[in-house]
Coordinates of C-alpha atoms in Angstrom, one line a residue:
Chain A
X1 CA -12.6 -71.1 -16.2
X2 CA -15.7 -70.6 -18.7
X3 CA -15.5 -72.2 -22.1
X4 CA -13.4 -70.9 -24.7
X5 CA -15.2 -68.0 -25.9
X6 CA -17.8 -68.4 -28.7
X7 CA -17.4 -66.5 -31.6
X8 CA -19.7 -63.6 -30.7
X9 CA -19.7 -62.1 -27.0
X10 CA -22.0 -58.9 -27.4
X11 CA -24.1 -57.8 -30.2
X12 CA -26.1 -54.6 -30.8
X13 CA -28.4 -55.1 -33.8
X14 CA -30.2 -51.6 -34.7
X15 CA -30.4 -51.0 -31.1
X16 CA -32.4 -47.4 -29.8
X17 CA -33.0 -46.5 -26.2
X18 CA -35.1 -43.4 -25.4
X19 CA -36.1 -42.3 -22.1
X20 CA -38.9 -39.8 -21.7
X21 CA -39.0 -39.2 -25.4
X22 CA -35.0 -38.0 -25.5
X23 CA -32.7 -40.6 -27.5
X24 CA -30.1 -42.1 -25.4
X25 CA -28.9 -44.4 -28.2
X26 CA -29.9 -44.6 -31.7
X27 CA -29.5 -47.0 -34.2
X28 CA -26.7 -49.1 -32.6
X29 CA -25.1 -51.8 -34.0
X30 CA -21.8 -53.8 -33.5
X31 CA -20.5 -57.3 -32.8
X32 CA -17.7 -57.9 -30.0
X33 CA -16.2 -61.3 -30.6
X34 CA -14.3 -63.4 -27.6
X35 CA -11.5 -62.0 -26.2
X36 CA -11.6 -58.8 -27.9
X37 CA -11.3 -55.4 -25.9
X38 CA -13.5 -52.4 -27.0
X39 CA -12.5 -48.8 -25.6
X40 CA -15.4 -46.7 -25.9
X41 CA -14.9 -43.2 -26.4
X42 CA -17.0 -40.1 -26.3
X43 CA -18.5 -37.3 -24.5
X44 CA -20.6 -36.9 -21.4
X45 CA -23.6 -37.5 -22.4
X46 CA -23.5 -39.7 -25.6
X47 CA -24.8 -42.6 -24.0
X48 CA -22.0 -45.2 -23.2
X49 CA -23.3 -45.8 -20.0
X50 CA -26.6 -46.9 -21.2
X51 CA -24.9 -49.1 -24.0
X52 CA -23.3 -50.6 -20.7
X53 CA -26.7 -51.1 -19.2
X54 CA -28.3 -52.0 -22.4
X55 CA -25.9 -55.1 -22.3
X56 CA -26.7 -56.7 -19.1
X57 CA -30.3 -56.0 -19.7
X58 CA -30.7 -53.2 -16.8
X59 CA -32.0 -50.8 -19.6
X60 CA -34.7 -52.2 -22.4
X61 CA -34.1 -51.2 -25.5
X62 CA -36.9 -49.7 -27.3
X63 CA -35.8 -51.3 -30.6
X64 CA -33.0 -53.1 -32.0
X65 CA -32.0 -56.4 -30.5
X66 CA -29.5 -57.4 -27.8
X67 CA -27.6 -60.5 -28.1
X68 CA -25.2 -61.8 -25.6
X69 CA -23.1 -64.8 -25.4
X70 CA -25.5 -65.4 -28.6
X71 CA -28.9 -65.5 -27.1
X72 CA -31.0 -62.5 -27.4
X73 CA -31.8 -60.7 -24.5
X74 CA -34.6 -58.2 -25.5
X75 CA -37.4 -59.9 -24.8
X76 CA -36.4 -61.9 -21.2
X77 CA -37.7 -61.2 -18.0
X78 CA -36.3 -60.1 -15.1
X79 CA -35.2 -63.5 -13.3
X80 CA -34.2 -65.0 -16.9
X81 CA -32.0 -62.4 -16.9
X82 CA -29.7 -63.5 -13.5
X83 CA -28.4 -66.9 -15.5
X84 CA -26.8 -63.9 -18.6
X85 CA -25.9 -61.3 -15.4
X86 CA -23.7 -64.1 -13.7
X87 CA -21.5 -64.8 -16.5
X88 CA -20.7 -60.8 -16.6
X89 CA -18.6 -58.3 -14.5
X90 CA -19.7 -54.8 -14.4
X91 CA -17.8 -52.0 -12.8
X92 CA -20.2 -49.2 -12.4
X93 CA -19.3 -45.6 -12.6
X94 CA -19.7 -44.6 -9.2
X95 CA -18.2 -48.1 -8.0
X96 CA -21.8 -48.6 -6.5
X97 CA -20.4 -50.7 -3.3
X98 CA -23.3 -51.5 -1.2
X99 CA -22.4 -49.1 1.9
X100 CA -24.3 -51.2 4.7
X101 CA -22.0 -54.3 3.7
X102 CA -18.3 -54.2 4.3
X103 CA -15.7 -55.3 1.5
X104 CA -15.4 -58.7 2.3
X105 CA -19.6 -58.9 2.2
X106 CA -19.4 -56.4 -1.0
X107 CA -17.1 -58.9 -2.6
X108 CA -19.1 -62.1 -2.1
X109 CA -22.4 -60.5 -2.8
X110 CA -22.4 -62.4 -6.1
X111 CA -20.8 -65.3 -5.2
X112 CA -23.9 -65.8 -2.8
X113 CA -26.7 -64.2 -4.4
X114 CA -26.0 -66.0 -8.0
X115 CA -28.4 -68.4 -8.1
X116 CA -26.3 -70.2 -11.5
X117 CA -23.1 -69.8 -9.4
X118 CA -23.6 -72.3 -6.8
X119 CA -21.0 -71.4 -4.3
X120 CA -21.3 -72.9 -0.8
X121 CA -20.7 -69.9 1.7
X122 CA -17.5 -71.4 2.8
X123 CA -16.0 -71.9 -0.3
X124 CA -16.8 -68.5 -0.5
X125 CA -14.2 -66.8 1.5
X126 CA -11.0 -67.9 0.0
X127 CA -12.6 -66.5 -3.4
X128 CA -13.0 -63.1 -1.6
X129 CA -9.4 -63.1 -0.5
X130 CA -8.2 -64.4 -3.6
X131 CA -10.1 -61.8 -5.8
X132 CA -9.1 -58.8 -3.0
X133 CA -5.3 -59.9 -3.3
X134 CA -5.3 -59.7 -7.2
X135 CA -6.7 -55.9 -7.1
X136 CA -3.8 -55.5 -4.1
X137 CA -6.4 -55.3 -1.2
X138 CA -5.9 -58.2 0.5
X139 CA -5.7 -56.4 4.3
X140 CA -9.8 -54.9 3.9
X141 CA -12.2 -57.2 4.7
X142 CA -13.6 -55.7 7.7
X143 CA -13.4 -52.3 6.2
X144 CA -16.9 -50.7 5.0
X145 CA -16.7 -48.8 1.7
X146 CA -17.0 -45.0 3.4
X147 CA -13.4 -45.5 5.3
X148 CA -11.9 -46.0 1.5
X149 CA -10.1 -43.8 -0.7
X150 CA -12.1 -43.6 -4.4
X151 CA -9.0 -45.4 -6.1
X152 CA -9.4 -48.3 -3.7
X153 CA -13.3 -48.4 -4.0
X154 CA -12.5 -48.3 -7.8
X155 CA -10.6 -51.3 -6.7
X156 CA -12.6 -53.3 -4.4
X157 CA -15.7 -52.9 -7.2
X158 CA -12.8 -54.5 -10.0
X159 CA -13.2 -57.4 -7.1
X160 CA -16.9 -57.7 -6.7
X161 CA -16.9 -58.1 -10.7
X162 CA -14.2 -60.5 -11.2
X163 CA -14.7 -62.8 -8.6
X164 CA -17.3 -65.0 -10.2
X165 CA -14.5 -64.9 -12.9
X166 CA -16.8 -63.3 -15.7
X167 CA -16.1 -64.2 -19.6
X168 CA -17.2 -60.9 -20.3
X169 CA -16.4 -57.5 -18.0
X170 CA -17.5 -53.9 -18.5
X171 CA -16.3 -51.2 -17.2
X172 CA -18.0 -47.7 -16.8
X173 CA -15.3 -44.6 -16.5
X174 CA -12.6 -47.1 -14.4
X175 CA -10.9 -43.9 -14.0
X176 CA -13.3 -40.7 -14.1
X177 CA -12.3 -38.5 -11.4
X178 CA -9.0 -40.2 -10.2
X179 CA -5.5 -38.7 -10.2
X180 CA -3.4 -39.6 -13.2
X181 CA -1.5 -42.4 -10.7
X182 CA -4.4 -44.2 -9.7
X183 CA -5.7 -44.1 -13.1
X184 CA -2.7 -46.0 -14.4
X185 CA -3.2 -48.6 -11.4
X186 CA -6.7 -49.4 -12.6
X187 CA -5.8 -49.5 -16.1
X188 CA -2.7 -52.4 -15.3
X189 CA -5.2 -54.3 -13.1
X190 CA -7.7 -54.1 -15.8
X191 CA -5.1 -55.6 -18.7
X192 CA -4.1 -57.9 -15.5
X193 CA -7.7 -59.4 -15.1
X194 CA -7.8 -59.3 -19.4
X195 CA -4.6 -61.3 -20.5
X196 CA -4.6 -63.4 -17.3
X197 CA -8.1 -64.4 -17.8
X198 CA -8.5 -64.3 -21.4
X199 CA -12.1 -61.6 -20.9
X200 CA -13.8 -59.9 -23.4
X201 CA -13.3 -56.4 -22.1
X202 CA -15.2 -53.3 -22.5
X203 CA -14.7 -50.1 -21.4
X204 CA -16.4 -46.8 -21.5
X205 CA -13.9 -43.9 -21.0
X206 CA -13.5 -40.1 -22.0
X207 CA -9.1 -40.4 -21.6
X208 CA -7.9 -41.7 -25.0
X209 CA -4.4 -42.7 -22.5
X210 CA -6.9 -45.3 -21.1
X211 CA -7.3 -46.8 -24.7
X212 CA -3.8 -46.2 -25.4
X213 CA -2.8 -48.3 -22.9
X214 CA -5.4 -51.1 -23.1
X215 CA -4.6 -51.5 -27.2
X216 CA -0.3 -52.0 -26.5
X217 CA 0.4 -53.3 -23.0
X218 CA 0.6 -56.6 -22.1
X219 CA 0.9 -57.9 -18.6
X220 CA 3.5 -60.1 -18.3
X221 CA 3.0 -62.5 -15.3
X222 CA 6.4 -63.0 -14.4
X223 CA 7.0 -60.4 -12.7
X224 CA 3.6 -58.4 -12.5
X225 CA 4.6 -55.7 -14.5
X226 CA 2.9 -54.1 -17.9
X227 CA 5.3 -54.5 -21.0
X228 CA 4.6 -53.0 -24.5
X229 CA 3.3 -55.1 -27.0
X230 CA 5.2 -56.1 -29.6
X231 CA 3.1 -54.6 -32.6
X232 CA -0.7 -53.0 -32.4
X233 CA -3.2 -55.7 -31.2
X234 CA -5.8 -56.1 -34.0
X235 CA -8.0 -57.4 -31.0
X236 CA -8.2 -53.9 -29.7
X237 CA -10.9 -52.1 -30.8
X238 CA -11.9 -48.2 -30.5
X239 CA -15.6 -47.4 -31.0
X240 CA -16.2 -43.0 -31.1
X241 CA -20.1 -42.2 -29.6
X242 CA -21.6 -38.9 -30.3
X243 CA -25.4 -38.6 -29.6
X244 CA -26.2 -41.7 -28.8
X245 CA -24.9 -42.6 -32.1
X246 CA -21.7 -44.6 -33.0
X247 CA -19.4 -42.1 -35.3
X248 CA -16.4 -44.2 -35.5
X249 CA -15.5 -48.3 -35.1
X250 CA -11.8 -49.8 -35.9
X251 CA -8.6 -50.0 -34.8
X252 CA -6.0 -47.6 -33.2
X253 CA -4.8 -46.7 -36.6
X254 CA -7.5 -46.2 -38.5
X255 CA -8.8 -43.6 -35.4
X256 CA -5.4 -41.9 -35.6
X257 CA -6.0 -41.3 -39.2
X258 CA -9.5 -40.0 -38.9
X259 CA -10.2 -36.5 -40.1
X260 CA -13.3 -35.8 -38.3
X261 CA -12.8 -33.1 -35.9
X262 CA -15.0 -34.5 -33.2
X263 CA -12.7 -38.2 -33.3
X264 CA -9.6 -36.7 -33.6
X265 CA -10.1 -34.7 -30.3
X266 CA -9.8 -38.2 -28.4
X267 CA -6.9 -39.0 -29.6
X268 CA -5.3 -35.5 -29.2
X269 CA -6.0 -35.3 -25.4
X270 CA -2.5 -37.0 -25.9
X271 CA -0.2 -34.8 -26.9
Chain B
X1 CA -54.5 -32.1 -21.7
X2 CA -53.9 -36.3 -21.7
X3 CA -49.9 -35.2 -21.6
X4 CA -50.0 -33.8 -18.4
X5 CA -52.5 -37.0 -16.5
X6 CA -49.9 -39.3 -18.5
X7 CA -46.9 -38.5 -15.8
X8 CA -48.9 -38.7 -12.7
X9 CA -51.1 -42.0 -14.1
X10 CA -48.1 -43.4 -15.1
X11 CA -46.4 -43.0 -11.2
X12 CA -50.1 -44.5 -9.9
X13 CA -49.5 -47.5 -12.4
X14 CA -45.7 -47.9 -11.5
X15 CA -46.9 -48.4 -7.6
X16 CA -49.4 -50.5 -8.3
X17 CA -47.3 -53.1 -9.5
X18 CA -44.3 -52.5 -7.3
X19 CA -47.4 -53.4 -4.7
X20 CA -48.1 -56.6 -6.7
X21 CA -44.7 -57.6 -6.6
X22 CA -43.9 -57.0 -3.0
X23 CA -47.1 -59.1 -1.8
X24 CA -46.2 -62.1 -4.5
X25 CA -42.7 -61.7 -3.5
X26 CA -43.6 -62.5 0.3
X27 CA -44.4 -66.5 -1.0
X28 CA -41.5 -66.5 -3.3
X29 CA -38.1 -67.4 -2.6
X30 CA -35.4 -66.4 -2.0
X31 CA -36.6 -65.1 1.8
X32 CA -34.5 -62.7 3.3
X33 CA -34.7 -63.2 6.7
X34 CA -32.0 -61.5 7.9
X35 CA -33.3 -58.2 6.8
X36 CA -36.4 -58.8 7.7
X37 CA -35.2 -58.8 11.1
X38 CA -33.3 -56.1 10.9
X39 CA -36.1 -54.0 9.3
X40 CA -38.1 -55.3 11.8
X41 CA -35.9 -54.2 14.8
X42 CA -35.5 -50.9 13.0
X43 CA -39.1 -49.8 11.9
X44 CA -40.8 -51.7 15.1
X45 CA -38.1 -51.4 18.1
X46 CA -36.6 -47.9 16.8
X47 CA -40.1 -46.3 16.5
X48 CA -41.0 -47.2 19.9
X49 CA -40.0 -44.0 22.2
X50 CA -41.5 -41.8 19.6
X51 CA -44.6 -43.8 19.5
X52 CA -44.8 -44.3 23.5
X53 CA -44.5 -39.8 24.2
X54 CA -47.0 -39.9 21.3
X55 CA -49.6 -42.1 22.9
X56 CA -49.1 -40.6 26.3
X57 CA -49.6 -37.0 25.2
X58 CA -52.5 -37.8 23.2
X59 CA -54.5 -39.8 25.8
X60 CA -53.2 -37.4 28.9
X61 CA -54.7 -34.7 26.9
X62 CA -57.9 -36.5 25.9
X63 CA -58.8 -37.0 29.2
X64 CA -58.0 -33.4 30.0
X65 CA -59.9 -31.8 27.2
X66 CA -63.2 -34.0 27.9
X67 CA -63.0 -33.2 31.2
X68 CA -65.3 -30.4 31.3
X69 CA -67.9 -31.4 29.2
X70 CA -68.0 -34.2 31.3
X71 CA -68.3 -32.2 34.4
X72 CA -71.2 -30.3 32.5
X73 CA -73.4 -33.2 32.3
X74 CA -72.3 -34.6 35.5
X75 CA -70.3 -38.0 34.3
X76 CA -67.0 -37.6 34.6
X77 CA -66.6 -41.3 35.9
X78 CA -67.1 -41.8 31.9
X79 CA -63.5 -40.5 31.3
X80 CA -62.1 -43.7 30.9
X81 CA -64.6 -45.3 28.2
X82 CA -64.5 -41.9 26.0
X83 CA -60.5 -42.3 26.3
X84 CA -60.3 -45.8 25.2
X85 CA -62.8 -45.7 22.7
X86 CA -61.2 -42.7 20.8
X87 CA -57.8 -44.5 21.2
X88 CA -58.1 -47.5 20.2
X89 CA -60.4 -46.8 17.5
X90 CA -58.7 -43.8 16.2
X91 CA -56.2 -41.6 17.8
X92 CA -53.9 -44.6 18.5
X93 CA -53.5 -46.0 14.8
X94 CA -54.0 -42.4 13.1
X95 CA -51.4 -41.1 15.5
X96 CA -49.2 -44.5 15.7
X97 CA -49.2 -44.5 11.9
X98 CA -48.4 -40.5 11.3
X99 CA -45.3 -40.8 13.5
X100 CA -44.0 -43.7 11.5
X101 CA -44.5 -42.5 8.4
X102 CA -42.6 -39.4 9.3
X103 CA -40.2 -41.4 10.8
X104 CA -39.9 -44.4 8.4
X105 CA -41.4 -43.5 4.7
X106 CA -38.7 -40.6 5.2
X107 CA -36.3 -43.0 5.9
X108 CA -36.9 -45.8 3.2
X109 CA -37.4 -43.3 0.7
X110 CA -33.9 -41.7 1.4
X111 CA -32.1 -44.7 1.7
X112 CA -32.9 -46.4 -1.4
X113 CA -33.2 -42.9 -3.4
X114 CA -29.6 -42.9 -2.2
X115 CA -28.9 -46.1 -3.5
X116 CA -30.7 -45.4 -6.5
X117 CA -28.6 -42.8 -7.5
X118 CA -25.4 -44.2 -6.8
X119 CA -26.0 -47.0 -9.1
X120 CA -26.5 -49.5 -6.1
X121 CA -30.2 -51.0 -7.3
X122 CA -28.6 -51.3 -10.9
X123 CA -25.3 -53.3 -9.2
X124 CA -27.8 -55.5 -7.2
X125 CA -29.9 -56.2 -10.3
X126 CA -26.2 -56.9 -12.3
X127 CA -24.9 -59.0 -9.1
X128 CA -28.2 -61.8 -9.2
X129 CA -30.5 -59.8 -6.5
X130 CA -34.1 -58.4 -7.7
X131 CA -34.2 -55.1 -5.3
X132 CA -38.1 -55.3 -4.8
X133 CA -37.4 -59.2 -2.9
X134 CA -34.5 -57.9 -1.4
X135 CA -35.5 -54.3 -0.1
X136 CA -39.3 -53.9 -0.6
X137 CA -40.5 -56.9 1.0
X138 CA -39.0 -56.9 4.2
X139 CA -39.6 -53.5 4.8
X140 CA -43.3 -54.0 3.8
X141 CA -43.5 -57.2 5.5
X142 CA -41.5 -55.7 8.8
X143 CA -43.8 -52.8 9.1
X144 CA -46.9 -55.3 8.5
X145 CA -45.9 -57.0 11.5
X146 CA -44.3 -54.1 13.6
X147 CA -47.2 -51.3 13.3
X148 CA -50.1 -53.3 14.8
X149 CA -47.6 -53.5 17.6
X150 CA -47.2 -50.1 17.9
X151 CA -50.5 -49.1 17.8
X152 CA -51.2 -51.6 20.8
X153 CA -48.6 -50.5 23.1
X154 CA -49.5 -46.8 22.1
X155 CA -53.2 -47.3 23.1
X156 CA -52.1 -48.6 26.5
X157 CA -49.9 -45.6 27.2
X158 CA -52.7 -43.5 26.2
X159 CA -54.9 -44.6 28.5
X160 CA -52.3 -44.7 31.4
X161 CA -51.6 -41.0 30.1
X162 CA -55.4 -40.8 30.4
X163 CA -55.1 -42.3 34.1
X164 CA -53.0 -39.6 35.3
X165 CA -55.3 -37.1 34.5
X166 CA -58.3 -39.1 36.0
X167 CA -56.4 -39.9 39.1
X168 CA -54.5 -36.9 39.8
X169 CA -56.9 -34.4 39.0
X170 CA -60.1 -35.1 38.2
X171 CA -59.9 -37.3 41.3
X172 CA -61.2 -40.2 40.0
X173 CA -60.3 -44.0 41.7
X174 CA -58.2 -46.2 40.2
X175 CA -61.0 -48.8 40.0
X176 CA -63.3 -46.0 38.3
X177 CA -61.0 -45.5 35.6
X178 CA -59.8 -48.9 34.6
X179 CA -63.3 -50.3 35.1
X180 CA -64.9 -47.9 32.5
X181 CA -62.1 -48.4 30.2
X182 CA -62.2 -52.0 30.3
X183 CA -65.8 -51.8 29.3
X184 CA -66.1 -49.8 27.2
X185 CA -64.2 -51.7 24.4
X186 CA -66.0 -54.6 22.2
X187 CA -64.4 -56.7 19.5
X188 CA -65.3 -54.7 17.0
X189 CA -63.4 -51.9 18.3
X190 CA -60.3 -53.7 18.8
X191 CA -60.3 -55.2 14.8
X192 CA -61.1 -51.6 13.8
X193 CA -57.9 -50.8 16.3
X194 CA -55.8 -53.3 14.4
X195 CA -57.1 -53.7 10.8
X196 CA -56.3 -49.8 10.5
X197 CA -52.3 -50.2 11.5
X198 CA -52.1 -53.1 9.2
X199 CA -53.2 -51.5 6.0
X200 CA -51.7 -48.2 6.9
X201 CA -48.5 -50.2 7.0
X202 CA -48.7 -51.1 3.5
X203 CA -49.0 -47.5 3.1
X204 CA -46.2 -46.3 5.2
X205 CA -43.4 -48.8 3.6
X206 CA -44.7 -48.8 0.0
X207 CA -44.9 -45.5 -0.6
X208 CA -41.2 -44.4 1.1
X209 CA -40.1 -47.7 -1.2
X210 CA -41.8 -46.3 -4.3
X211 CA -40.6 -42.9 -4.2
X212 CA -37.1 -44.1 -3.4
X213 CA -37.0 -46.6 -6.0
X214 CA -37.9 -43.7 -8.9
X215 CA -35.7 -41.4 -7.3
X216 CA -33.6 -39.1 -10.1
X217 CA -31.1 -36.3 -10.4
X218 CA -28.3 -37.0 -7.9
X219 CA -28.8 -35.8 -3.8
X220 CA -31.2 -32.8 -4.6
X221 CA -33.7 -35.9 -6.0
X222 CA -33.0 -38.0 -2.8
X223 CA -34.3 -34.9 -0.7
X224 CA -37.4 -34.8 -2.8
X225 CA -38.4 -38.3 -2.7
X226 CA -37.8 -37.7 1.1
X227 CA -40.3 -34.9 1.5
X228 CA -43.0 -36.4 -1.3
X229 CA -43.3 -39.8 0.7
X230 CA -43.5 -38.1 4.0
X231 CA -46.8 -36.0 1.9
X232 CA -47.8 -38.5 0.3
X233 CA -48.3 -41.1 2.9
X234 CA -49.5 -39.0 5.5
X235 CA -52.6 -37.7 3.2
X236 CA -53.2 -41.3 2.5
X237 CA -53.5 -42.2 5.8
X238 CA -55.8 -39.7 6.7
X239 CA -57.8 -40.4 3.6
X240 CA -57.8 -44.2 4.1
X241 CA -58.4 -43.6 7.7
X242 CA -61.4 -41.5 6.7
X243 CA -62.8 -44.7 4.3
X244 CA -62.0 -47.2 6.6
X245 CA -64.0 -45.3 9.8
X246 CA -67.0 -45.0 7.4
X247 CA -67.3 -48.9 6.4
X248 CA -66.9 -49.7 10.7
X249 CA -69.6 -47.2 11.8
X250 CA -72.4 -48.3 8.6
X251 CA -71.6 -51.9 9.5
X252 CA -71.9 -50.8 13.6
X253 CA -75.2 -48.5 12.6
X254 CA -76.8 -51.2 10.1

C-alpha cells in the first residue's frame, strides 16, 4: 500500500496545450487532493483526454505547470518521468492492450517493465491473477486481447492499471461505446478499486449516470455489492469542459443547480 | 513561403533524432533481446524466399541479356565476371534492399501506425517502456544484422541463376563459369557489396519506424504511413545507392 496520500494528488496551474496551433486546453487550473474522485464531463472534443495525458506527462504543456504527487512535471525528461508513471494507473480510451501479448503478459507489462517497481518475475504471476480475479477475469490468461469482447478488454485494461496498485488512477471514457449493462459493471469495479484501495480517482466521461454513480455508491466489501451512500460525498467532485476550457468545478449539487445551458445538459441526460 | 518548408523541415528534424535515439539506445539498457530476435527471425528469415526468386531472376537474366554483346565481341567465357561484378556490387544490395523495404518499411510502418493510433505507444510510455528502446531499436538493429545477409545469399543465387544460363545455353563449362566469377571479384567489391546493405538498413527500418511512429487520423492514416514509407525508402535507396557508387568508383579511379 502507498503512503497515506499527501494533501495534493494532481495540480493544473494555468495549464494550455495546443497542437498545430489549435487549443486543446487553455488556461487550466485545479487541485485534486488524496482520495478525492473527479468526474470529468464534456463534449467530444473539449479536451479531457489530453488533460488525462497532460497528467502523466505523455502530452507537454505549452504553458502552465503540472504538478503531481507535488513535484512538478513540466520540465522532466522522458526517463524522469517512469519513477511519476509507476505510481499512476491509466485506463486508456481504446483500452490500448498490446495485441501481440496475451492478458496475462498485458497485465504484468508494468509489473516488469517499471523500473521503481522492482518485482521479481515470479512474484509476478500471483499479482496477475490476483489483479485479473478482482475485475472477474480470473479464467484469461492465455487469451490474446482480439478473442475478447470490448467490456472485458475494458476489463482486463482496469487490471493492467491497478495491478502496480496505483495511488492515483485515470480513466479515459471507462464506458464509451458499451451497453448500458456493461457500463454499470465497469463503473462498480471502478468504486470497487476506489473505496477498497483508498485511489484518487479520475474519470473522463460524456454519461452524467457514470458520475451519478461514482458521487453516491459505496462498495461494501461484505458482500461485493454497491450500496448508496448515506448522504452526497463532498469528496466527489464534477468538473464541466467546454473548449478546452473548464466551465464548471464543484459538487453534485451545485452542478444540479447550474443555470448554464451547456452544464445542465450533463446532468439532464438523466431524466 | 517559410509556412509551407516548416511542415516538411520539421518531419526531416523529427527523424533525425528518432535516428539519434535508436543508435544511443543500442548501448543503453534496458536490451530487449527477445525482440530482437524475433525481429530478427522476421525481417531476416521471413524475407528470405522473396529475396532468394529475386536474386535468381535478376542474375538468370543478366547473364541472358549480356549474352549477345558478348557473342559480338567474341567473349562470352566473360559471362561469369560481368554477372558477379554487377551483383555483388549493385544489383544484389539495390535489389536485396528494394524487396525489403517493400516488404518490411510497409510492415513496421503499419504495425506501429496501428499501435499508434490505438493509443498503444502512449500505454507503453504510461506502463515504464520508452517505444523507441523497445520497438525502434531492435527493428533497426535486426535489419542491421539481417540485410547484409540477405544481400550475400542473394548474390550467390544470382550467380547460380547466372550459371544456368551459362551452362544450359550459352554452353559454357562449369569450370568456365565459376572460374571467371571467382576472379573477377576483389575486396573492394565485396565492402562496396556489404557497406551498401548495411546503411540501406538503417534506411529501410527507420523510415517504416518513423512514419509509423507520426502516424494520425485512425486506419485511413495507418494506410498512409504504409504507402509513404514504402516511397520514401525506396527513393532513398536509389538515391543513397547513387552517392555511395560515386564515392567507390572516384576512390577505385583515383
Amino acid at each position: 500500500m502507498p503512503a497515506p496520500p499527501p494533501a495534493s494528488v494532481l495540480r493544473f496551474e494555468r495549464v494550455s496545450v495546443a497542437f498545430d496551433g489549435v487549443p486543446a486546453i487553455s488556461d487550466l487550473s485545479f487541485d485534486a487532493a488524496g482520495g478525492e474522485t473527479r468526474v470529468i464531463l464534456g463534449a467530444a472534443g473539449s479536451g479531457k483526454t489530453v488533460l488525462l495525458k497532460t497528467a502523466l506527462g505523455l502530452v507537454k504543456p505549452d504553458d502552465g505547470t503540472v504538478y503531481v504527487f507535488g513535484q512538478n512535471i513540466t520540465g522532466m525528461r522522458e526517463h524522469e518521468l517512469f519513477d511519476m508513471r509507476s505510481r499512476i494507473g491509466m485506463l486508456f480510451q481504446e483500452s490500448a492492450l498490446f495485441d501481440s501479448l496475451n492478458i496475462e503478459e498485458n497485465v504484468a507489462y508494468p509489473l516488469l517493465n517499471q523500473k521503481s517497481i522492482h518485482c521479481p518475475p515470479e512474484e509476478a504471476r500471483p499479482r496477475v491473477e490476483e489483479a485479473l480475479n478482482f475485475v472477474e477475469l480470473g479464467g484469461t490468461l492465455e487469451k490474446f486481447p482480439s478473442e475478447l469482447s470490448g467490456g472485458m478488454r475494458r476489463r482486463a485494461a482496469i487490471a493492467r492499471a491497478v495491478v502496480t496498485r496505483p495511488a492515483l488512477m485515470l480513466y479515459d471514457s471507462p464506458t464509451a461505446g458499451l451497453d448500458p449493462i456493461t457500463a454499470q459493471t465497469i463503473i462498480a469495479l471502478i468504486i470497487k478499486e476506489r473505496d477498497l484501495n483508498n485511489t484518487t480517482t479520475l474519470i473522463v466521461t460524456h454519461r452524467y449516470q457514470d458520475g451519478n454513480l461514482l458521487a453516491n455508491y459505496r462498495y461494501n466489501s461484505a458482500d461485493g455489492q454497491l450500496i448508496p451512500a448515506g448522504d452526497r460525498d463532498v469528496r466527489t467532485i464534477f468538473m464541466v469542459m467546454k473548449d478546452g476550457r473548464l466551465v464548471f468545478e464543484g459538487s453534485q449539487d451545485e452542478l444540479e443547480a447550474a443555470r448554464d445551458p451547456y452544464i445542465a445538459k450533463f446532468y439532464k441526460q438523466r431524466e | 513561403m517559410l509556412d509551407i518548408l516548416k511542415g516538411p523541415i520539421a518531419a526531416v528534424q523529427d527523424f533525425f533524432v528518432l535516428t539519434g535515439t535508436a543508435l544511443v539506445n543500442v548501448v543503453r539498457k534496458p536490451r530487449y533481446t527477445a525482440d530482437l530476435l524475433l525481429q530478427m527471425d522476421l525481417i531476416g528469415v521471413g524475407s528470405l524466399p522473396i529475396v532468394v526468386l529475386t536474386g535468381f531472376f535478376s542474375g538468370a537474366v543478366m547473364a541472358l541479356q549480356l549474352s549477345r554483346p558478348l557473342v559480338q565481341y567474341g567473349q562470352v567465357g566473360r559471362t561469369g565476371q560481368l554477372v558477379s561484378i554487377t551483383l555483388v556490387r549493385e544489383l544484389g544490395p539495390v535489389l536485396t534492399a528494394l524487396m525489403v523495404a517493400g516488404r518490411n518499411s510497409s510492415g513496421i510502418a503499419s504495425e506501429l501506425g496501428s499501435m499508434k493510433v490505438t493509443e498503444q505507444i502512449d500505454a507503453m510510455r504510461a506502463l515504464g517502456t520508452d517505444p523507441i528502446q523497445k520497438l525502434v531499436t531492435p527493428r533497426m538493429s535486426a535489419t542491421a544484422i539481417m540485410l547484409p545477409l540477405l544481400t550475400i545469399i542473394a548474390d550467390f543465387v544470382g550467380m547460380f541463376g547466372g550459371w544456368i544460363i551459362a551452362y544450359y545455353i550459352l554452353n559454357l563449362t562449369t569450370q568456365q563459369y565459376w572460374t571467371s566469377v571467382w576472379r573477377a571479384l576483389e575486396w573492394s567489391d565485396v565492402a562496396q557489396g556489404l557497406i551498401k546493405p548495411f546503411v540501406f538498413a538503417f534506411v529501410i527500418s527507420l523510415v517504416g519506424c518513423h512514419y509509423g511512429l507520426r502516424t494520425t487520423g485512425g486506419t485511413q492514416g495507418v494506410g498512409r504511413a504504409t504507402t509513404q514509407a514504402v516511397v520514401a525508402a525506396s527513393v532513398m535507396i536509389l538515391a543513397l545507392d547513387f552517392f555511395m557508387s560515386k564515392i567507390f568508383v572516384s576512390q577505385a579511379v583515383s
